[in-house]
Amino acid sequence: MDEKKSSPSDAGLPSLQGVGVLVMLCEDEWMGVFRLTPDASPITLGRSGENDIELAWDRCCSRSHAQFEWDNGEWRIVDLESRNGLRVNDEKISGSTTLNHKDRVRIGKTRFIFTDATRESYEVVPHKQPAPSVPPNEMTRLDLADDLP
């Protein structure tokens, strides 16, 4: 008997096309998971509370450090002329670069792992969630799953 596998659209769920996921780490501490959706692009990162992803505690991060952009069917990260720049897979980036599945992004002391949501399964929170203001060495394990509706 042939069993048909259902896709998200078959089940009435939204498509994951274009959805990216950022897993945020600092000094090997898991700090959060953020969903990047094309309709929310651009998504900004930096120390300022005006950013979509706020990194207030990271003093190596500029107030407006970088942004993620959905461009022609792919995610790009753009350095917003930050003081310390950014790195993707340990290479310093000037301007912007396309992100690929499982790329490692470093902004200040904060690291992110970018994943293509169509290739992984995650429970995610909306991207407009501030990062904790407590430095990671003073944190116990942060579990954002408790904050999900």
Short mmCIF file of N, CA and C in Angstrom, two decimals:
data_model
loop_
_atom_site.label_atom_id
_atom_site.label_comp_id
_atom_site.label_asym_id
_atom_site.label_seq_id
_atom_site.Cartn_x
_atom_site.Cartn_y
_atom_site.Cartn_z
N MET A 1 0.84 -1.18 0.00
CA MET A 1 0.00 0.00 0.00
C MET A 1 0.89 1.24 0.00
N ASP A 2 0.66 2.12 -0.96
CA ASP A 2 1.44 3.35 -1.04
C ASP A 2 0.91 4.38 -0.05
N GLU A 3 1.81 4.90 0.77
CA GLU A 3 1.44 5.96 1.68
C GLU A 3 1.99 7.26 1.16
N LYS A 4 1.11 8.25 1.02
CA LYS A 4 1.55 9.56 0.55
C LYS A 4 2.00 10.39 1.74
N LYS A 5 3.22 10.90 1.68
CA LYS A 5 3.69 11.79 2.73
C LYS A 5 3.07 13.16 2.52
N SER A 6 2.60 13.78 3.60
CA SER A 6 1.99 15.10 3.44
C SER A 6 3.04 16.19 3.62
N SER A 7 2.88 17.24 2.87
CA SER A 7 3.75 18.41 2.99
C SER A 7 3.04 19.43 3.85
N PRO A 8 3.76 20.48 4.34
CA PRO A 8 3.10 21.51 5.14
C PRO A 8 1.89 22.11 4.44
N SER A 9 1.97 22.33 3.11
CA SER A 9 0.83 22.94 2.42
C SER A 9 -0.34 21.97 2.36
N ASP A 10 -0.08 20.64 2.28
CA ASP A 10 -1.16 19.66 2.29
C ASP A 10 -1.91 19.70 3.60
N ALA A 11 -1.21 19.99 4.68
CA ALA A 11 -1.81 19.98 6.01
C ALA A 11 -2.38 21.34 6.39
N GLY A 12 -2.37 22.30 5.46
CA GLY A 12 -2.87 23.63 5.76
C GLY A 12 -1.88 24.48 6.54
N LEU A 13 -0.64 24.03 6.63
CA LEU A 13 0.40 24.77 7.35
C LEU A 13 1.10 25.70 6.37
N PRO A 14 1.70 26.79 6.87
CA PRO A 14 2.41 27.69 5.96
C PRO A 14 3.64 27.02 5.36
N SER A 15 4.00 27.44 4.17
CA SER A 15 5.18 26.92 3.50
C SER A 15 6.44 27.38 4.24
N LEU A 16 7.44 26.54 4.24
CA LEU A 16 8.73 26.91 4.83
C LEU A 16 9.67 27.51 3.79
N GLN A 17 9.20 27.66 2.56
CA GLN A 17 10.04 28.21 1.51
C GLN A 17 10.58 29.58 1.92
N GLY A 18 11.88 29.72 1.92
CA GLY A 18 12.51 31.00 2.26
C GLY A 18 12.73 31.22 3.74
N VAL A 19 12.24 30.34 4.59
CA VAL A 19 12.41 30.54 6.02
C VAL A 19 13.79 30.07 6.44
N GLY A 20 14.49 30.94 7.16
CA GLY A 20 15.79 30.61 7.72
C GLY A 20 15.67 30.57 9.23
N VAL A 21 16.57 29.86 9.86
CA VAL A 21 16.59 29.76 11.32
C VAL A 21 17.99 30.12 11.80
N LEU A 22 18.06 31.00 12.81
CA LEU A 22 19.32 31.35 13.45
C LEU A 22 19.36 30.76 14.84
N VAL A 23 20.36 29.97 15.11
CA VAL A 23 20.60 29.47 16.47
C VAL A 23 21.69 30.35 17.04
N MET A 24 21.41 31.02 18.17
CA MET A 24 22.35 31.97 18.75
C MET A 24 23.10 31.34 19.92
N LEU A 25 24.43 31.50 19.89
CA LEU A 25 25.32 30.99 20.93
C LEU A 25 26.25 32.11 21.38
N CYS A 26 26.64 32.08 22.63
CA CYS A 26 27.69 32.97 23.10
C CYS A 26 28.55 32.20 24.07
N GLU A 27 29.84 32.15 23.77
CA GLU A 27 30.79 31.41 24.58
C GLU A 27 30.26 30.01 24.89
N ASP A 28 29.78 29.34 23.84
CA ASP A 28 29.27 27.97 23.89
C ASP A 28 27.99 27.80 24.69
N GLU A 29 27.34 28.89 25.08
CA GLU A 29 26.04 28.82 25.74
C GLU A 29 24.95 29.03 24.71
N TRP A 30 23.97 28.14 24.68
CA TRP A 30 22.83 28.30 23.79
C TRP A 30 22.01 29.46 24.31
N MET A 31 21.68 30.43 23.44
CA MET A 31 20.97 31.61 23.90
C MET A 31 19.61 31.82 23.24
N GLY A 32 19.34 31.19 22.14
CA GLY A 32 18.04 31.38 21.52
C GLY A 32 17.98 30.89 20.10
N VAL A 33 16.78 30.86 19.58
CA VAL A 33 16.52 30.47 18.21
C VAL A 33 15.60 31.53 17.61
N PHE A 34 15.94 32.02 16.43
CA PHE A 34 15.17 33.07 15.77
C PHE A 34 14.79 32.64 14.37
N ARG A 35 13.57 32.93 13.99
CA ARG A 35 13.08 32.61 12.65
C ARG A 35 13.25 33.82 11.74
N LEU A 36 13.81 33.61 10.56
CA LEU A 36 13.93 34.65 9.54
C LEU A 36 12.92 34.33 8.45
N THR A 37 12.01 35.26 8.19
CA THR A 37 11.02 35.04 7.13
C THR A 37 11.16 36.13 6.08
N PRO A 38 10.99 35.78 4.81
CA PRO A 38 11.15 36.76 3.75
C PRO A 38 10.29 38.01 3.94
N ASP A 39 9.07 37.85 4.47
CA ASP A 39 8.19 39.02 4.63
C ASP A 39 8.66 39.96 5.73
N ALA A 40 9.56 39.52 6.61
CA ALA A 40 10.09 40.37 7.68
C ALA A 40 11.42 41.02 7.29
N SER A 41 11.94 40.68 6.12
CA SER A 41 13.24 41.19 5.67
C SER A 41 13.17 42.69 5.41
N PRO A 42 14.20 43.46 5.78
CA PRO A 42 15.44 43.04 6.43
C PRO A 42 15.26 42.88 7.94
N ILE A 43 16.10 42.04 8.53
CA ILE A 43 16.09 41.79 9.97
C ILE A 43 17.43 42.28 10.50
N THR A 44 17.37 43.27 11.39
CA THR A 44 18.60 43.92 11.87
C THR A 44 19.08 43.32 13.18
N LEU A 45 20.42 43.42 13.39
CA LEU A 45 21.06 42.97 14.62
C LEU A 45 21.99 44.06 15.12
N GLY A 46 22.06 44.20 16.43
CA GLY A 46 22.98 45.16 17.02
C GLY A 46 22.66 45.38 18.49
N ARG A 47 23.44 46.26 19.13
CA ARG A 47 23.26 46.55 20.55
C ARG A 47 22.01 47.38 20.83
N SER A 48 21.60 48.21 19.90
CA SER A 48 20.46 49.10 20.11
C SER A 48 19.16 48.32 20.23
N GLY A 49 18.28 48.82 21.09
CA GLY A 49 16.97 48.22 21.26
C GLY A 49 16.08 48.39 20.04
N GLU A 50 16.51 49.18 19.08
CA GLU A 50 15.73 49.38 17.85
C GLU A 50 15.92 48.25 16.84
N ASN A 51 16.84 47.33 17.13
CA ASN A 51 17.10 46.20 16.22
C ASN A 51 16.08 45.10 16.43
N ASP A 52 15.89 44.30 15.40
CA ASP A 52 15.00 43.15 15.51
C ASP A 52 15.58 42.10 16.46
N ILE A 53 16.89 41.91 16.39
CA ILE A 53 17.58 41.01 17.32
C ILE A 53 18.58 41.87 18.07
N GLU A 54 18.30 42.07 19.35
CA GLU A 54 19.10 42.97 20.17
C GLU A 54 20.20 42.20 20.89
N LEU A 55 21.43 42.70 20.78
CA LEU A 55 22.59 42.09 21.44
C LEU A 55 23.18 43.10 22.42
N ALA A 56 22.34 43.62 23.32
CA ALA A 56 22.70 44.72 24.21
C ALA A 56 23.92 44.43 25.08
N TRP A 57 24.12 43.21 25.48
CA TRP A 57 25.20 42.85 26.39
C TRP A 57 26.55 42.69 25.68
N ASP A 58 26.56 42.57 24.34
CA ASP A 58 27.79 42.29 23.59
C ASP A 58 28.49 43.61 23.23
N ARG A 59 29.47 44.01 24.01
CA ARG A 59 30.16 45.30 23.82
C ARG A 59 31.04 45.31 22.56
N CYS A 60 31.26 44.17 21.95
CA CYS A 60 32.04 44.12 20.69
C CYS A 60 31.13 44.29 19.48
N CYS A 61 29.85 44.43 19.72
CA CYS A 61 28.86 44.58 18.66
C CYS A 61 28.49 46.06 18.54
N SER A 62 28.36 46.56 17.34
CA SER A 62 27.94 47.96 17.11
C SER A 62 26.44 48.11 17.38
N ARG A 63 26.02 49.36 17.56
CA ARG A 63 24.58 49.61 17.79
C ARG A 63 23.74 49.08 16.64
N SER A 64 24.16 49.33 15.43
CA SER A 64 23.52 48.77 14.23
C SER A 64 24.61 48.03 13.48
N HIS A 65 24.73 46.75 13.73
CA HIS A 65 25.89 45.99 13.27
C HIS A 65 25.69 45.35 11.90
N ALA A 66 24.57 44.65 11.72
CA ALA A 66 24.36 43.88 10.48
C ALA A 66 22.88 43.68 10.26
N GLN A 67 22.56 43.19 9.07
CA GLN A 67 21.17 42.81 8.82
C GLN A 67 21.12 41.61 7.89
N PHE A 68 20.05 40.82 8.06
CA PHE A 68 19.77 39.70 7.19
C PHE A 68 18.75 40.19 6.17
N GLU A 69 18.99 39.87 4.90
CA GLU A 69 18.09 40.29 3.82
C GLU A 69 17.73 39.09 2.96
N TRP A 70 16.45 39.02 2.58
CA TRP A 70 15.98 38.03 1.61
C TRP A 70 16.10 38.67 0.23
N ASP A 71 16.93 38.11 -0.65
CA ASP A 71 17.23 38.73 -1.94
C ASP A 71 17.27 37.66 -3.03
N ASN A 72 16.35 37.77 -3.98
CA ASN A 72 16.33 36.84 -5.12
C ASN A 72 16.36 35.37 -4.69
N GLY A 73 15.55 35.03 -3.70
CA GLY A 73 15.42 33.64 -3.30
C GLY A 73 16.52 33.11 -2.40
N GLU A 74 17.32 34.00 -1.79
CA GLU A 74 18.37 33.55 -0.88
C GLU A 74 18.57 34.56 0.24
N TRP A 75 19.06 34.07 1.37
CA TRP A 75 19.37 34.96 2.50
C TRP A 75 20.78 35.48 2.36
N ARG A 76 20.94 36.76 2.64
CA ARG A 76 22.25 37.42 2.65
C ARG A 76 22.43 38.08 4.00
N ILE A 77 23.67 38.20 4.44
CA ILE A 77 23.98 39.00 5.61
C ILE A 77 24.79 40.20 5.13
N VAL A 78 24.47 41.36 5.67
CA VAL A 78 25.09 42.62 5.25
C VAL A 78 25.72 43.29 6.47
N ASP A 79 27.00 43.62 6.37
CA ASP A 79 27.67 44.39 7.42
C ASP A 79 27.26 45.85 7.24
N LEU A 80 26.75 46.47 8.29
CA LEU A 80 26.29 47.86 8.23
C LEU A 80 27.40 48.82 8.66
N GLU A 81 28.59 48.62 8.08
CA GLU A 81 29.76 49.43 8.39
C GLU A 81 30.08 49.43 9.88
N SER A 82 30.00 48.25 10.48
CA SER A 82 30.28 48.09 11.91
C SER A 82 31.77 48.26 12.19
N ARG A 83 32.08 48.57 13.43
CA ARG A 83 33.48 48.77 13.82
C ARG A 83 34.28 47.47 13.74
N ASN A 84 33.72 46.38 14.23
CA ASN A 84 34.46 45.12 14.29
C ASN A 84 34.13 44.15 13.17
N GLY A 85 33.23 44.52 12.28
CA GLY A 85 32.91 43.66 11.14
C GLY A 85 32.18 42.40 11.56
N LEU A 86 32.10 41.48 10.62
CA LEU A 86 31.46 40.19 10.90
C LEU A 86 32.22 39.11 10.16
N ARG A 87 32.01 37.89 10.60
CA ARG A 87 32.68 36.75 9.99
C ARG A 87 31.63 35.69 9.65
N VAL A 88 31.83 35.05 8.50
CA VAL A 88 31.02 33.92 8.11
C VAL A 88 31.98 32.77 7.86
N ASN A 89 31.79 31.68 8.59
CA ASN A 89 32.69 30.52 8.50
C ASN A 89 34.15 30.94 8.70
N ASP A 90 34.37 31.81 9.68
CA ASP A 90 35.69 32.31 10.08
C ASP A 90 36.36 33.24 9.07
N GLU A 91 35.66 33.64 8.02
CA GLU A 91 36.21 34.59 7.05
C GLU A 91 35.58 35.95 7.25
N LYS A 92 36.43 36.99 7.33
CA LYS A 92 35.92 38.35 7.49
C LYS A 92 35.16 38.76 6.23
N ILE A 93 33.99 39.36 6.43
CA ILE A 93 33.13 39.75 5.32
C ILE A 93 33.08 41.26 5.21
N SER A 94 33.27 41.77 4.02
CA SER A 94 33.09 43.19 3.73
C SER A 94 31.86 43.30 2.87
N GLY A 95 30.95 44.17 3.22
CA GLY A 95 29.72 44.32 2.44
C GLY A 95 28.72 43.25 2.79
N SER A 96 28.45 42.34 1.84
CA SER A 96 27.45 41.30 2.10
C SER A 96 27.89 39.98 1.48
N THR A 97 27.24 38.91 1.94
CA THR A 97 27.49 37.59 1.38
C THR A 97 26.23 36.75 1.52
N THR A 98 26.09 35.80 0.61
CA THR A 98 24.98 34.85 0.65
C THR A 98 25.23 33.83 1.75
N LEU A 99 24.16 33.48 2.48
CA LEU A 99 24.27 32.47 3.52
C LEU A 99 23.80 31.12 3.00
N ASN A 100 24.53 30.09 3.36
CA ASN A 100 24.20 28.72 3.00
C ASN A 100 23.84 27.93 4.25
N HIS A 101 23.16 26.83 4.04
CA HIS A 101 22.75 25.96 5.14
C HIS A 101 23.95 25.61 6.04
N LYS A 102 23.78 25.84 7.32
CA LYS A 102 24.75 25.56 8.38
C LYS A 102 25.97 26.48 8.38
N ASP A 103 25.87 27.64 7.75
CA ASP A 103 26.94 28.64 7.86
C ASP A 103 27.02 29.15 9.29
N ARG A 104 28.24 29.44 9.72
CA ARG A 104 28.50 29.99 11.05
C ARG A 104 28.78 31.49 10.91
N VAL A 105 28.01 32.30 11.61
CA VAL A 105 28.14 33.75 11.56
C VAL A 105 28.61 34.23 12.92
N ARG A 106 29.59 35.15 12.92
CA ARG A 106 30.06 35.74 14.18
C ARG A 106 29.93 37.25 14.11
N ILE A 107 29.23 37.79 15.10
CA ILE A 107 29.04 39.23 15.25
C ILE A 107 29.46 39.56 16.67
N GLY A 108 30.54 40.32 16.83
CA GLY A 108 31.07 40.57 18.17
C GLY A 108 31.49 39.25 18.80
N LYS A 109 31.01 39.00 20.02
CA LYS A 109 31.31 37.73 20.69
C LYS A 109 30.19 36.71 20.49
N THR A 110 29.17 37.11 19.75
CA THR A 110 28.00 36.27 19.56
C THR A 110 28.14 35.48 18.26
N ARG A 111 27.79 34.20 18.35
CA ARG A 111 27.85 33.34 17.17
C ARG A 111 26.44 32.87 16.83
N PHE A 112 26.20 32.70 15.56
CA PHE A 112 24.93 32.19 15.06
C PHE A 112 25.23 31.05 14.12
N ILE A 113 24.32 30.10 14.06
CA ILE A 113 24.36 29.07 13.03
C ILE A 113 23.10 29.29 12.20
N PHE A 114 23.28 29.54 10.91
CA PHE A 114 22.18 29.77 10.01
C PHE A 114 21.76 28.44 9.40
N THR A 115 20.48 28.14 9.40
CA THR A 115 20.00 26.93 8.76
C THR A 115 18.81 27.25 7.88
N ASP A 116 18.65 26.46 6.86
CA ASP A 116 17.51 26.52 5.96
C ASP A 116 16.41 25.68 6.60
N ALA A 117 15.27 26.29 6.95
CA ALA A 117 14.20 25.59 7.66
C ALA A 117 13.62 24.43 6.87
N THR A 118 13.78 24.44 5.56
CA THR A 118 13.26 23.32 4.77
C THR A 118 14.14 22.08 4.93
N ARG A 119 15.33 22.26 5.52
CA ARG A 119 16.28 21.14 5.65
C ARG A 119 16.44 20.68 7.09
N GLU A 120 15.85 21.38 8.06
CA GLU A 120 15.97 21.03 9.47
C GLU A 120 14.60 21.16 10.13
N SER A 121 14.46 20.62 11.31
CA SER A 121 13.22 20.76 12.06
C SER A 121 13.53 21.43 13.40
N TYR A 122 12.92 22.59 13.63
CA TYR A 122 13.15 23.36 14.85
C TYR A 122 11.83 23.89 15.39
N GLU A 123 11.78 24.08 16.67
CA GLU A 123 10.72 24.85 17.32
C GLU A 123 11.30 26.25 17.44
N VAL A 124 10.67 27.24 16.82
CA VAL A 124 11.26 28.57 16.77
C VAL A 124 10.38 29.61 17.42
N VAL A 125 10.99 30.72 17.83
CA VAL A 125 10.28 31.86 18.38
C VAL A 125 10.33 32.97 17.36
N PRO A 126 9.40 33.93 17.41
CA PRO A 126 9.45 35.04 16.46
C PRO A 126 10.78 35.78 16.54
N HIS A 127 11.21 36.38 15.42
CA HIS A 127 12.52 37.03 15.37
C HIS A 127 12.60 38.27 16.25
N LYS A 128 11.48 38.88 16.65
CA LYS A 128 11.52 40.10 17.46
C LYS A 128 11.59 39.73 18.95
N GLN A 129 12.60 39.01 19.33
CA GLN A 129 12.84 38.63 20.72
C GLN A 129 14.20 39.16 21.13
N PRO A 130 14.28 40.01 22.16
CA PRO A 130 15.60 40.50 22.56
C PRO A 130 16.44 39.38 23.15
N ALA A 131 17.71 39.47 22.92
CA ALA A 131 18.64 38.55 23.57
C ALA A 131 18.71 38.93 25.04
N PRO A 132 19.06 38.00 25.90
CA PRO A 132 19.14 38.33 27.32
C PRO A 132 20.18 39.42 27.58
N SER A 133 19.90 40.26 28.58
CA SER A 133 20.83 41.33 28.91
C SER A 133 21.90 40.86 29.89
N VAL A 134 21.79 39.63 30.36
CA VAL A 134 22.76 39.07 31.31
C VAL A 134 23.88 38.41 30.52
N PRO A 135 25.13 38.75 30.81
CA PRO A 135 26.24 38.09 30.13
C PRO A 135 26.16 36.58 30.31
N PRO A 136 26.56 35.80 29.31
CA PRO A 136 26.42 34.35 29.37
C PRO A 136 27.09 33.69 30.56
N ASN A 137 28.20 34.23 31.05
CA ASN A 137 28.86 33.58 32.18
C ASN A 137 28.06 33.73 33.47
N GLU A 138 27.04 34.60 33.49
CA GLU A 138 26.19 34.75 34.65
C GLU A 138 24.85 34.06 34.45
N MET A 139 24.68 33.42 33.31
CA MET A 139 23.40 32.80 32.99
C MET A 139 23.40 31.33 33.37
N THR A 140 22.23 30.88 33.74
CA THR A 140 22.02 29.44 33.76
C THR A 140 21.42 29.14 32.40
N ARG A 141 21.12 27.91 32.14
CA ARG A 141 20.60 27.56 30.82
C ARG A 141 19.33 28.35 30.52
N LEU A 142 19.30 29.00 29.38
CA LEU A 142 18.15 29.77 28.94
C LEU A 142 17.32 28.89 28.03
N ASP A 143 16.07 28.71 28.37
CA ASP A 143 15.21 27.87 27.55
C ASP A 143 14.03 28.69 27.08
N LEU A 144 14.10 29.21 25.83
CA LEU A 144 13.03 30.03 25.30
C LEU A 144 11.77 29.23 25.02
N ALA A 145 11.87 27.92 25.00
CA ALA A 145 10.69 27.11 24.73
C ALA A 145 9.61 27.35 25.79
N ASP A 146 10.00 27.72 27.00
CA ASP A 146 9.03 28.00 28.06
C ASP A 146 8.19 29.22 27.75
N ASP A 147 8.70 30.12 26.89
CA ASP A 147 8.01 31.36 26.56
C ASP A 147 7.07 31.22 25.36
N LEU A 148 7.06 30.05 24.73
CA LEU A 148 6.21 29.88 23.55
C LEU A 148 4.74 29.83 23.96
N PRO A 149 3.84 30.40 23.14
CA PRO A 149 2.41 30.36 23.47
C PRO A 149 1.86 28.96 23.38
#
